[in-house]
Tab-separated table of C-alpha atoms and ligand atoms in Angstrom:
chain	number	residue	atom	x	y	z
Q	781	MET	CA	114.442	108.733	76.914
Q	782	LYS	CA	111.968	108.323	79.752
Q	783	ILE	CA	108.961	106.143	79.157
Q	784	HIS	CA	105.984	106.915	81.386
Q	785	THR	CA	103.364	104.670	79.827
Q	786	GLY	CA	103.411	101.112	78.550
Q	787	ARG	CA	101.303	98.098	77.717
Q	788	VAL	CA	101.710	95.075	79.970
Q	789	GLN	CA	100.403	91.601	79.182
Q	790	THR	CA	99.399	89.770	82.395
Q	791	THR	CA	98.163	86.204	82.748
Q	792	PHE	CA	94.614	87.434	82.480
Q	793	ASP	CA	94.525	90.491	80.242
Q	794	MET	CA	96.327	93.372	78.543
Q	795	ASN	CA	96.774	96.400	80.778
Q	796	ILE	CA	98.178	99.863	80.305
Q	797	ILE	CA	100.408	101.172	83.074
Q	798	THR	CA	101.008	104.897	83.313
Q	799	VAL	CA	102.680	107.376	85.630
Q	800	HIS	CA	102.331	110.400	83.339
Q	801	PRO	CA	100.400	113.258	85.022
Q	802	GLU	CA	98.687	114.170	81.706
Q	803	ASN	CA	97.315	110.645	81.365
Q	804	ILE	CA	96.188	110.532	84.984
Q	805	LYS	CA	94.397	113.846	84.539
Q	806	THR	CA	92.667	112.475	81.436
Q	807	ILE	CA	91.477	109.312	83.218
Q	808	LEU	CA	90.315	111.036	86.394
Q	809	ALA	CA	88.975	114.323	85.072
Q	810	THR	CA	89.002	115.300	81.372
Q	811	ASN	CA	87.649	111.954	80.067
Q	812	PHE	CA	86.169	110.771	83.395
Q	813	LYS	CA	83.019	109.533	81.612
Q	814	ASP	CA	85.085	107.043	79.532
Q	815	TYR	CA	86.072	105.035	82.609
Q	816	SER	CA	84.574	102.930	85.398
Q	817	LEU	CA	86.029	101.113	88.399
Q	818	GLY	CA	85.935	97.811	86.468
Q	819	VAL	CA	85.587	94.717	88.661
Q	820	ARG	CA	86.208	96.627	91.921
Q	821	TYR	CA	82.467	96.381	92.576
Q	822	GLN	CA	82.443	92.559	92.421
Q	823	GLN	CA	85.731	92.282	94.323
Q	824	LEU	CA	84.583	94.387	97.278
Q	825	PHE	CA	80.839	93.693	97.204
Q	826	PRO	CA	80.668	90.999	99.949
Q	827	LEU	CA	81.624	93.489	102.682
Q	828	LEU	CA	80.970	96.894	101.153
Q	829	GLY	CA	77.813	96.270	99.070
Q	830	ASN	CA	76.526	99.262	97.099
Q	831	GLY	CA	78.368	102.345	98.274
Q	832	ILE	CA	80.302	105.386	97.174
Q	833	PHE	CA	83.579	103.479	97.036
Q	834	THR	CA	82.325	100.518	94.978
Q	835	LEU	CA	79.809	102.007	92.531
Q	836	SER	CA	80.367	103.641	89.146
Q	837	GLY	CA	77.994	105.657	86.935
Q	838	GLU	CA	74.596	106.779	88.230
Q	839	GLY	CA	74.817	104.730	91.460
Q	840	TRP	CA	78.062	106.477	92.375
Q	841	LYS	CA	76.625	109.909	91.493
Q	842	HIS	CA	73.669	109.281	93.764
Q	843	SER	CA	75.926	108.091	96.631
Q	844	ARG	CA	78.215	111.090	96.273
Q	845	ALA	CA	75.270	113.516	96.342
Q	846	MET	CA	73.855	111.780	99.428
Q	847	LEU	CA	77.178	111.806	101.332
Q	848	ARG	CA	78.493	115.205	100.268
Q	849	PRO	CA	76.573	117.189	102.948
Q	850	GLN	CA	78.031	114.933	105.672
Q	851	PHE	CA	81.492	116.298	104.847
Q	852	SER	CA	80.618	119.988	104.939
Q	853	ARG	CA	83.076	122.563	106.248
Q	854	GLU	CA	81.149	122.868	109.547
Q	855	GLN	CA	81.182	119.130	110.017
Q	856	VAL	CA	84.844	118.411	109.419
Q	857	SER	CA	86.045	121.469	111.296
Q	858	GLN	CA	84.582	120.186	114.574
Q	859	ILE	CA	87.387	118.706	116.585
Q	860	ASP	CA	85.529	118.166	119.842
Q	861	THR	CA	85.002	114.465	119.170
Q	862	LEU	CA	88.710	113.975	118.553
Q	863	ARG	CA	89.818	115.373	121.894
Q	864	ALA	CA	88.948	112.489	124.196
Q	865	HIS	CA	90.329	109.835	121.844
Q	866	VAL	CA	93.599	111.653	121.256
Q	867	SER	CA	93.933	112.170	125.047
Q	868	GLN	CA	93.608	108.430	125.461
Q	869	LEU	CA	96.225	107.883	122.745
Q	870	ILE	CA	98.654	110.238	124.487
Q	871	HIS	CA	97.987	108.503	127.793
Q	872	ASN	CA	98.809	105.147	126.158
Q	873	PHE	CA	101.986	106.568	124.605
Q	874	LYS	CA	103.102	107.750	128.052
Q	875	THR	CA	102.433	104.475	129.815
Q	876	LYS	CA	103.898	102.323	127.055
Q	877	SER	CA	107.029	104.509	126.614
Q	878	LYS	CA	107.950	104.751	130.288
Q	879	ASN	CA	109.613	108.065	129.437
Q	880	GLY	CA	111.768	106.909	126.555
Q	881	THR	CA	112.844	103.576	128.013
Q	882	GLU	CA	110.427	101.093	126.402
Q	883	PHE	CA	109.449	100.641	122.763
Q	884	PHE	CA	106.071	99.800	121.258
Q	885	ASP	CA	104.404	99.806	117.846
Q	886	ALA	CA	102.727	103.200	117.452
Q	887	GLN	CA	101.071	102.050	114.202
Q	888	VAL	CA	98.800	99.668	116.151
Q	889	GLN	CA	97.783	102.561	118.408
Q	890	PHE	CA	97.024	104.778	115.399
Q	891	HIS	CA	94.770	102.077	113.974
Q	892	ASN	CA	92.923	101.961	117.287
Q	893	LEU	CA	92.624	105.743	117.270
Q	894	THR	CA	91.103	105.900	113.801
Q	895	ILE	CA	88.603	103.113	114.379
Q	896	ASP	CA	87.568	104.809	117.645
Q	897	THR	CA	87.093	108.219	116.003
Q	898	ALA	CA	85.478	106.797	112.851
Q	899	THR	CA	82.918	104.750	114.811
Q	900	GLU	CA	82.070	107.758	116.971
Q	901	PHE	CA	81.564	109.916	113.854
Q	902	LEU	CA	79.569	107.233	112.032
Q	903	PHE	CA	77.516	105.612	114.792
Q	904	GLY	CA	77.603	108.065	117.687
Q	905	GLU	CA	79.317	105.413	119.833
Q	906	SER	CA	83.000	104.639	119.753
Q	907	THR	CA	84.621	101.208	119.852
Q	908	ASP	CA	86.926	102.764	122.503
Q	909	SER	CA	89.610	100.247	121.610
Q	910	LEU	CA	92.382	102.558	122.848
Q	911	ALA	CA	90.897	102.294	126.325
Q	912	ASP	CA	90.750	98.485	126.063
Q	913	SER	CA	86.999	98.606	126.503
Q	914	ASP	CA	85.067	95.712	125.044
Q	915	LYS	CA	81.506	96.888	124.520
Q	916	LYS	CA	79.084	94.339	123.120
Q	917	VAL	CA	76.094	94.992	120.905
Q	918	GLN	CA	73.240	92.684	119.889
Q	919	GLY	CA	73.027	92.436	116.093
Q	920	PRO	CA	70.158	90.686	114.261
Q	921	THR	CA	71.711	87.205	114.614
Q	922	ARG	CA	74.597	87.453	117.073
Q	923	LEU	CA	76.123	89.361	119.957
Q	924	VAL	CA	79.308	91.111	118.807
Q	925	SER	CA	81.999	92.836	120.848
Q	926	ALA	CA	83.820	95.930	119.585
Q	927	THR	CA	87.102	94.001	119.682
Q	928	ASP	CA	85.674	91.215	117.540
Q	929	PHE	CA	84.312	93.780	115.145
Q	930	ALA	CA	87.696	95.544	114.792
Q	931	GLU	CA	89.532	92.219	114.353
Q	932	HIS	CA	87.099	90.792	111.825
Q	933	PHE	CA	86.929	94.074	109.917
Q	934	THR	CA	90.717	93.902	109.474
Q	935	ALA	CA	90.554	90.216	108.533
Q	936	ALA	CA	87.822	90.875	105.946
Q	937	LEU	CA	89.800	93.802	104.485
Q	938	ASP	CA	92.852	91.558	104.053
Q	939	VAL	CA	90.771	89.136	101.991
Q	940	LEU	CA	89.267	91.996	99.981
Q	941	ALA	CA	92.793	93.244	99.224
Q	942	LEU	CA	93.732	89.784	97.946
Q	943	ARG	CA	90.588	89.726	95.769
Q	944	THR	CA	91.685	93.012	94.155
Q	945	HIS	CA	95.212	91.679	93.586
Q	946	VAL	CA	94.051	88.668	91.555
Q	947	GLY	CA	91.949	90.783	89.186
Q	948	PRO	CA	89.251	88.837	87.341
Q	949	LEU	CA	89.912	85.715	89.464
Q	950	TYR	CA	88.614	87.504	92.584
Q	951	TRP	CA	85.819	84.942	92.961
Q	952	LEU	CA	88.375	82.246	93.829
Q	953	VAL	CA	89.281	84.165	97.000
Q	954	ASP	CA	86.378	83.413	99.289
Q	955	GLY	CA	85.488	80.921	101.998
Q	956	TRP	CA	83.815	80.280	105.320
Q	957	LYS	CA	86.217	82.351	107.407
Q	958	PHE	CA	85.789	85.383	105.157
Q	959	ARG	CA	81.990	85.091	105.183
Q	960	ASN	CA	82.015	84.663	108.978
Q	961	SER	CA	84.063	87.852	109.404
Q	962	ILE	CA	81.630	89.712	107.163
Q	963	ASP	CA	78.670	88.397	109.145
Q	964	ILE	CA	80.229	89.648	112.397
Q	965	CYS	CA	80.913	93.077	110.862
Q	966	HIS	CA	77.393	93.333	109.403
Q	967	ASN	CA	75.814	92.351	112.742
Q	968	PHE	CA	77.793	95.011	114.575
Q	969	VAL	CA	76.920	97.842	112.189
Q	970	THR	CA	73.278	96.764	111.754
Q	971	TYR	CA	72.734	97.266	115.492
Q	972	PHE	CA	73.567	100.976	115.109
Q	973	VAL	CA	71.601	101.307	111.870
Q	974	ASN	CA	68.463	99.843	113.479
Q	975	LYS	CA	68.919	102.154	116.439
Q	976	ALA	CA	69.118	105.171	114.120
Q	977	LEU	CA	66.016	104.030	112.248
Q	978	GLN	CA	63.983	103.869	115.472
Q	979	ASN	CA	64.054	107.696	115.559
Q	980	PRO	CA	64.717	108.757	111.981
Q	981	LEU	CA	65.286	112.431	111.170
Q	982	GLU	CA	63.110	114.401	108.751
Q	983	LYS	CA	64.686	115.718	105.540
Q	984	GLY	CA	65.387	119.433	105.703
Q	985	THR	CA	65.453	119.598	109.503
Q	986	GLU	CA	68.386	121.168	111.316
Q	987	THR	CA	70.394	118.823	113.535
Q	988	THR	CA	70.567	119.994	117.087
Q	989	GLY	CA	73.036	118.409	119.456
Q	990	ARG	CA	75.723	115.962	118.517
Q	991	TYR	CA	76.294	115.020	114.896
Q	992	VAL	CA	76.027	111.306	114.043
Q	993	PHE	CA	76.581	110.248	110.421
Q	994	ILE	CA	74.025	107.415	110.201
Q	995	ASN	CA	71.352	109.539	111.933
Q	996	GLU	CA	71.919	112.198	109.266
Q	997	LEU	CA	71.597	109.551	106.537
Q	998	THR	CA	68.068	108.749	107.777
Q	999	LYS	CA	67.125	112.163	106.328
Q	1000	GLU	CA	68.056	110.797	102.883
Q	1001	THR	CA	66.941	107.164	103.065
Q	1002	ARG	CA	65.163	104.728	105.396
Q	1003	ASP	CA	66.662	101.658	103.738
Q	1004	PRO	CA	68.798	99.861	106.386
Q	1005	ILE	CA	70.987	98.139	103.810
Q	1006	VAL	CA	71.758	101.410	102.015
Q	1007	ILE	CA	72.727	103.061	105.317
Q	1008	ARG	CA	74.792	100.048	106.394
Q	1009	ASP	CA	76.657	99.832	103.082
Q	1010	GLN	CA	77.484	103.540	102.966
Q	1011	ALA	CA	78.734	103.403	106.567
Q	1012	PHE	CA	81.076	100.510	105.646
Q	1013	ASN	CA	82.341	102.417	102.621
Q	1014	ILE	CA	83.264	105.391	104.798
Q	1015	LEU	CA	84.828	103.152	107.427
Q	1016	LEU	CA	86.984	101.460	104.779
Q	1017	ALA	CA	87.999	104.768	103.182
Q	1018	GLY	CA	88.685	106.568	106.443
Q	1019	ARG	CA	90.227	104.178	108.928
Q	1020	ASP	CA	93.485	102.672	107.674
Q	1021	THR	CA	94.299	105.680	105.487
Q	1022	THR	CA	94.617	108.200	108.316
Q	1023	ALA	CA	96.274	105.639	110.627
Q	1024	SER	CA	98.924	104.898	107.996
Q	1025	LEU	CA	99.564	108.576	107.341
Q	1026	LEU	CA	100.178	109.202	111.053
Q	1027	SER	CA	102.440	106.138	111.190
Q	1028	PHE	CA	104.602	107.249	108.244
Q	1029	ILE	CA	104.878	110.753	109.740
Q	1030	VAL	CA	106.012	109.495	113.161
Q	1031	PHE	CA	108.461	107.159	111.420
Q	1032	TYR	CA	110.095	110.149	109.684
Q	1033	LEU	CA	109.974	112.450	112.724
Q	1034	ALA	CA	111.682	109.866	114.921
Q	1035	ARG	CA	114.600	109.675	112.475
Q	1036	ASP	CA	114.993	113.206	111.256
Q	1037	LYS	CA	115.921	115.400	114.204
Q	1038	ARG	CA	116.284	118.495	112.025
Q	1039	VAL	CA	112.673	118.247	110.856
Q	1040	TRP	CA	111.459	117.216	114.317
Q	1041	ASN	CA	113.076	120.298	115.917
Q	1042	THR	CA	111.806	122.703	113.242
Q	1043	LEU	CA	108.312	121.279	113.512
Q	1044	ARG	CA	108.350	121.358	117.286
Q	1045	GLN	CA	109.319	124.998	117.287
Q	1046	ALA	CA	106.651	125.904	114.693
Q	1047	VAL	CA	103.966	124.034	116.636
Q	1048	LEU	CA	104.867	125.499	120.018
Q	1049	GLU	CA	104.926	129.004	118.495
Q	1050	GLU	CA	101.521	128.582	116.851
Q	1051	PHE	CA	99.669	126.573	119.505
Q	1052	GLY	CA	101.592	126.898	122.752
Q	1053	THR	CA	100.890	123.955	125.033
Q	1054	GLU	CA	97.099	124.309	125.335
Q	1055	VAL	CA	94.704	121.943	123.588
Q	1056	GLU	CA	92.162	124.804	123.247
Q	1057	SER	CA	94.407	126.659	120.810
Q	1058	ILE	CA	94.086	123.870	118.234
Q	1059	THR	CA	91.289	124.745	115.829
Q	1060	PHE	CA	90.549	123.975	112.197
Q	1061	GLU	CA	91.799	127.487	111.324
Q	1062	SER	CA	94.998	127.385	113.415
Q	1063	LEU	CA	95.858	123.968	111.934
Q	1064	LYS	CA	95.577	125.459	108.439
Q	1065	ARG	CA	97.757	128.420	109.469
Q	1066	CYS	CA	100.701	126.333	110.701
Q	1067	THR	CA	102.571	126.104	107.391
Q	1068	TYR	CA	105.482	123.873	108.452
Q	1069	LEU	CA	103.049	121.320	109.875
Q	1070	ASN	CA	101.300	121.240	106.501
Q	1071	TYR	CA	104.632	120.924	104.669
Q	1072	VAL	CA	105.528	117.857	106.750
Q	1073	ILE	CA	102.162	116.227	106.063
Q	1074	ASN	CA	102.381	117.055	102.331
Q	1075	GLU	CA	105.900	115.674	102.081
Q	1076	VAL	CA	105.035	112.374	103.759
Q	1077	LEU	CA	101.974	112.015	101.507
Q	1078	ARG	CA	104.227	112.682	98.512
Q	1079	LEU	CA	106.746	109.963	99.377
Q	1080	HIS	CA	104.112	107.570	100.720
Q	1081	PRO	CA	100.730	108.134	99.115
Q	1082	ILE	CA	98.432	105.864	101.126
Q	1083	VAL	CA	96.717	104.704	97.927
Q	1084	PRO	CA	99.924	104.217	95.907
Q	1085	ILE	CA	98.424	102.345	92.981
Q	1086	ASN	CA	94.949	102.531	91.462
Q	1087	PHE	CA	92.977	101.280	88.472
Q	1088	ARG	CA	90.293	102.342	86.040
Q	1089	THR	CA	88.704	100.417	83.143
Q	1090	ALA	CA	87.757	101.992	79.793
Q	1091	ILE	CA	84.036	101.550	79.131
Q	1092	ARG	CA	84.351	102.701	75.491
Q	1093	ASP	CA	87.158	103.112	72.960
Q	1094	THR	CA	89.098	106.183	73.992
Q	1095	VAL	CA	92.579	107.768	73.896
Q	1096	LEU	CA	95.274	108.864	76.309
Q	1097	PRO	CA	97.249	112.022	75.471
Q	1098	LYS	CA	100.658	110.370	76.075
Q	1099	GLY	CA	102.232	106.977	75.517
Q	1100	GLY	CA	101.947	106.513	71.731
Q	1101	GLY	CA	104.573	106.938	68.990
Q	1102	PRO	CA	108.281	106.088	69.174
Q	1103	ASP	CA	109.071	108.436	72.076
Q	1104	GLY	CA	105.780	108.087	73.976
Q	1105	ASN	CA	104.722	111.647	73.242
Q	1106	ASP	CA	101.834	110.885	70.884
Q	1107	THR	CA	98.316	109.889	71.804
Q	1108	LEU	CA	97.679	106.261	72.687
Q	1109	PHE	CA	94.574	104.326	71.617
Q	1110	VAL	CA	92.769	102.592	74.503
Q	1111	PRO	CA	90.310	99.909	73.386
Q	1112	LYS	CA	87.098	99.423	75.402
Q	1113	GLY	CA	87.664	97.019	78.322
Q	1114	THR	CA	91.357	97.940	78.841
Q	1115	LYS	CA	92.418	98.219	82.459
Q	1116	ILE	CA	94.630	101.213	83.181
Q	1117	VAL	CA	96.899	101.044	86.196
Q	1118	TYR	CA	98.185	104.391	87.461
Q	1119	THR	CA	100.876	104.593	90.102
Q	1120	VAL	CA	100.957	107.914	91.919
Q	1121	TYR	CA	103.735	106.506	94.137
Q	1122	THR	CA	106.062	106.763	91.118
Q	1123	THR	CA	104.572	109.966	89.683
Q	1124	GLN	CA	105.151	111.758	92.980
Q	1125	ARG	CA	108.859	110.829	92.860
Q	1126	LEU	CA	109.607	111.690	89.205
Q	1127	LYS	CA	112.710	113.894	88.977
Q	1128	GLU	CA	111.398	116.034	86.111
Q	1129	PHE	CA	108.585	117.265	88.342
Q	1130	TRP	CA	110.181	117.076	91.791
Q	1131	GLY	CA	113.868	117.782	91.157
Q	1132	GLU	CA	117.030	115.726	91.607
Q	1133	ASP	CA	116.313	115.197	95.313
Q	1134	SER	CA	112.841	113.775	94.638
Q	1135	GLU	CA	113.551	110.655	96.731
Q	1136	GLU	CA	114.520	112.727	99.770
Q	1137	PHE	CA	112.292	113.716	102.670
Q	1138	ARG	CA	112.522	117.519	102.563
Q	1139	PRO	CA	109.385	119.366	103.761
Q	1140	GLU	CA	110.984	122.725	102.800
Q	1141	ARG	CA	110.368	121.971	99.111
Q	1142	TRP	CA	106.742	123.001	99.745
Q	1143	ALA	CA	107.879	126.552	100.551
Q	1144	GLU	CA	109.574	126.956	97.163
Q	1145	GLY	CA	106.409	128.089	95.402
Q	1146	LYS	CA	106.406	125.469	92.596
Q	1147	SER	CA	102.894	124.530	91.636
Q	1148	HIS	CA	101.992	120.852	91.617
Q	1149	THR	CA	98.680	119.626	90.272
Q	1150	TRP	CA	98.396	116.265	88.545
Q	1151	ASP	CA	101.899	115.204	89.645
Q	1152	TYR	CA	100.685	115.234	93.289
Q	1153	LEU	CA	97.574	113.166	93.920
Q	1154	PRO	CA	97.489	111.610	97.398
Q	1155	PHE	CA	93.743	112.272	97.552
Q	1156	ASN	CA	93.052	111.531	93.887
Q	1157	GLY	CA	91.584	114.192	91.601
Q	1158	GLY	CA	88.541	114.967	89.475
Q	1159	PRO	CA	84.947	114.100	90.393
Q	1160	ARG	CA	86.029	111.147	92.576
Q	1161	ILE	CA	88.468	113.161	94.663
Q	1162	CYS	CA	88.588	111.960	98.290
Q	1163	ILE	CA	85.513	113.250	100.075
Q	1164	GLY	CA	87.184	112.915	103.496
Q	1165	GLN	CA	90.344	114.903	102.750
Q	1166	GLN	CA	89.670	117.723	105.223
Q	1167	PHE	CA	88.453	115.254	107.839
Q	1168	ALA	CA	91.708	113.277	107.481
Q	1169	LEU	CA	93.967	116.327	107.538
Q	1170	THR	CA	92.224	117.716	110.620
Q	1171	GLU	CA	92.557	114.433	112.502
Q	1172	THR	CA	96.204	114.070	111.444
Q	1173	GLY	CA	97.113	117.673	112.324
Q	1174	PHE	CA	95.308	117.610	115.664
Q	1175	THR	CA	96.953	114.333	116.705
Q	1176	LEU	CA	100.443	115.488	115.698
Q	1177	VAL	CA	100.123	118.789	117.538
Q	1178	ARG	CA	99.015	116.992	120.710
Q	1179	ILE	CA	101.994	114.604	120.420
Q	1180	ILE	CA	104.409	117.515	119.967
Q	1181	GLN	CA	102.833	119.514	122.822
Q	1182	THR	CA	103.303	116.532	125.138
Q	1183	PHE	CA	106.645	114.978	124.193
Q	1184	LYS	CA	110.044	116.513	123.657
Q	1185	ASP	CA	111.480	113.644	121.644
Q	1186	ILE	CA	110.649	110.436	119.809
Q	1187	ILE	CA	113.262	107.691	119.836
Q	1188	TYR	CA	113.285	105.093	117.120
Q	1189	GLN	CA	114.207	101.487	117.824
Q	1190	GLY	CA	116.813	100.394	115.317
Q	1191	SER	CA	119.165	102.037	112.910
Q	1192	PRO	CA	118.442	105.678	112.132
Q	1193	SER	CA	118.456	105.051	108.400
Q	1194	TYR	CA	115.627	105.633	105.941
Q	1195	GLU	CA	116.608	102.507	104.038
Q	1196	ASN	CA	114.838	100.508	106.706
Q	1197	LEU	CA	111.469	101.874	105.704
Q	1198	SER	CA	109.628	99.251	103.747
Q	1199	GLN	CA	105.933	99.510	103.087
Q	1200	TRP	CA	103.154	97.011	102.582
Q	1201	THR	CA	100.422	97.655	100.093
Q	1202	LYS	CA	97.151	95.867	100.712
Q	1203	LEU	CA	94.101	98.010	99.919
Q	1204	THR	CA	96.173	100.862	101.337
Q	1205	ALA	CA	99.859	101.264	102.205
Q	1206	SER	CA	101.281	100.907	105.712
Q	1207	VAL	CA	104.725	100.708	107.359
Q	1208	ALA	CA	105.668	97.050	106.846
Q	1209	ASP	CA	107.178	96.233	110.221
Q	1210	GLY	CA	105.311	98.789	112.280
Q	1211	VAL	CA	106.639	101.965	113.883
Q	1212	TRP	CA	108.622	100.911	116.965
Q	1213	VAL	CA	109.223	104.045	118.987
Q	1214	SER	CA	109.387	105.459	122.484
Q	1215	PHE	CA	108.251	108.956	123.507
Q	1216	VAL	CA	110.193	111.155	125.922
Q	1217	GLU	CA	108.160	113.539	128.103
H	1656	HEM	C1	95.195	110.287	104.822
H	1656	HEM	C2	93.981	109.935	104.673
H	1656	HEM	C3	93.294	109.666	103.359
H	1656	HEM	C4	93.830	109.487	102.112
H	1656	HEM	C5	95.298	109.508	101.702
H	1656	HEM	C6	92.731	109.244	101.205
H	1656	HEM	C7	92.859	109.023	99.843
H	1656	HEM	C8	91.816	108.733	98.995
H	1656	HEM	C9	91.957	108.396	97.592
H	1656	HEM	C10	93.282	108.289	96.853
H	1656	HEM	C11	90.723	108.174	97.103
H	1656	HEM	C12	90.366	107.758	95.674
H	1656	HEM	C13	90.129	106.282	95.604
H	1656	HEM	C14	89.669	105.862	94.209
H	1656	HEM	O1	89.002	106.599	93.514
H	1656	HEM	O2	89.973	104.785	93.799
H	1656	HEM	C15	89.784	108.388	98.180
H	1656	HEM	C16	88.425	108.264	98.064
H	1656	HEM	C17	87.555	108.383	99.107
H	1656	HEM	N1	87.858	108.758	100.408
H	1656	HEM	FE1	89.683	109.180	101.133
H	1656	HEM	N2	91.571	109.285	101.911
H	1656	HEM	C18	91.867	109.540	103.226
H	1656	HEM	C19	90.983	109.661	104.276
H	1656	HEM	C20	89.626	109.594	104.163
H	1656	HEM	C21	88.708	109.771	105.256
H	1656	HEM	C22	89.097	110.093	106.698
H	1656	HEM	C23	87.461	109.573	104.760
H	1656	HEM	C24	86.134	109.616	105.445
H	1656	HEM	C25	85.910	109.819	106.695
H	1656	HEM	C26	87.600	109.293	103.328
H	1656	HEM	C27	86.557	109.042	102.476
H	1656	HEM	C28	86.707	108.750	101.130
H	1656	HEM	C29	85.594	108.360	100.274
H	1656	HEM	C30	84.149	108.208	100.700
H	1656	HEM	C31	86.128	108.145	98.996
H	1656	HEM	C32	85.394	107.740	97.724
H	1656	HEM	C33	85.051	108.987	96.942
H	1656	HEM	C34	84.363	108.702	95.634
H	1656	HEM	O3	84.641	107.669	95.006
H	1656	HEM	O4	83.562	109.536	95.226
H	1656	HEM	N3	88.926	109.327	103.020
H	1656	HEM	N4	90.475	108.736	99.333
């Protein structure tokens, strides 16, 4: 008998843990109104304030409505802003690899890429960390360099992750260093917010010229704190996630020559060697590329574990009775932990080879809904999904167009892949590779 749901007593409280797709669907969609994010708001507030990622209820609804237009089809299908940053990434890969003779951690480079593209999208100016530039901006109380910002943003996120891991004792994880990092981050972003507010845009007007997220937000609000907080929420949601996805993919491609060769052939057939042939539409058309991305997201969902708290007495469809097939009562205040990492590897949904990396399974026509949730589901589904998939696809195609092989440092065995889970998952020891031109 397989048990997919259970009650777990922790030091602090009684939780329910579930991996059953029916229960996850109930929490995220069918009975969405019975749940909130619990103490996530308090845990993340010092850096993220009131934003789409931290709020529940009406505040969240308002944030979602305000941000939705920024992720329209036209917006996310523009890949012009990606080009220069990905060119810089490829340049770095070439110089660091010395044509397959030297190894470096590609995961660090992917983090630089995503902070550079995210800051360009959000603020209209990139941190340009891939190019080793160190721009400085004057915030309200201090001068901050882009490097300091990137470093302190990472440091603050590490503390936020720890605050989420200790549940209701989050308030014990604090301190001068953490507050100093937050101050540096807030100074950096406030500079761009103030700049946007000097020439705010009128609601209902068409944007001509280059799209900048915080300029667009001035059509919705003139409150600098609201704009700053929402920008941080997007930065948190969009930076490490896409960087980790690219890292896991390169990890697999470096080891699995069969998949690498199939993908290379599919990419060269669809896109040739020209950057101009890569568009939103051609990325969607390249099925094997999408299978590889889907398969990596299945084995390594970047948000592997998540939580919701019941705000009223409610029920889950599965988990009760002697065999776990009856409904389960959920008293108000119960925290429910759901682990899509496990759900996405369950044999009854994914077959006997569920632990294997096999992109071809996506061509077999089986439909997967609530047993495959890398971007979550229901009303809080990831708002940046298309943005992330476009950036990932574009970057991979450019890598494949440029390099004929990726060599992995170390044993060519999957067993070596261990992952870290902070707020999001990443490859624990980095992705040490070398690219062959
Ligand atoms: C591979 C990349 C990505 C993955 C796997 C991913 C996954 C997720 C997941 C699982 C959630 C739900 C979190 C929760 O409810 O607790 C989420 C929410 C969110 N994501 Fe993404 N994400 C990715 C990239 C992005 C990007 C690039 C952006 C923006 C540029 C973004 C913006 C957001 C926002 C704003 C939310 C909150 C939505 C809401 O609560 O209404 N994500 N994402």
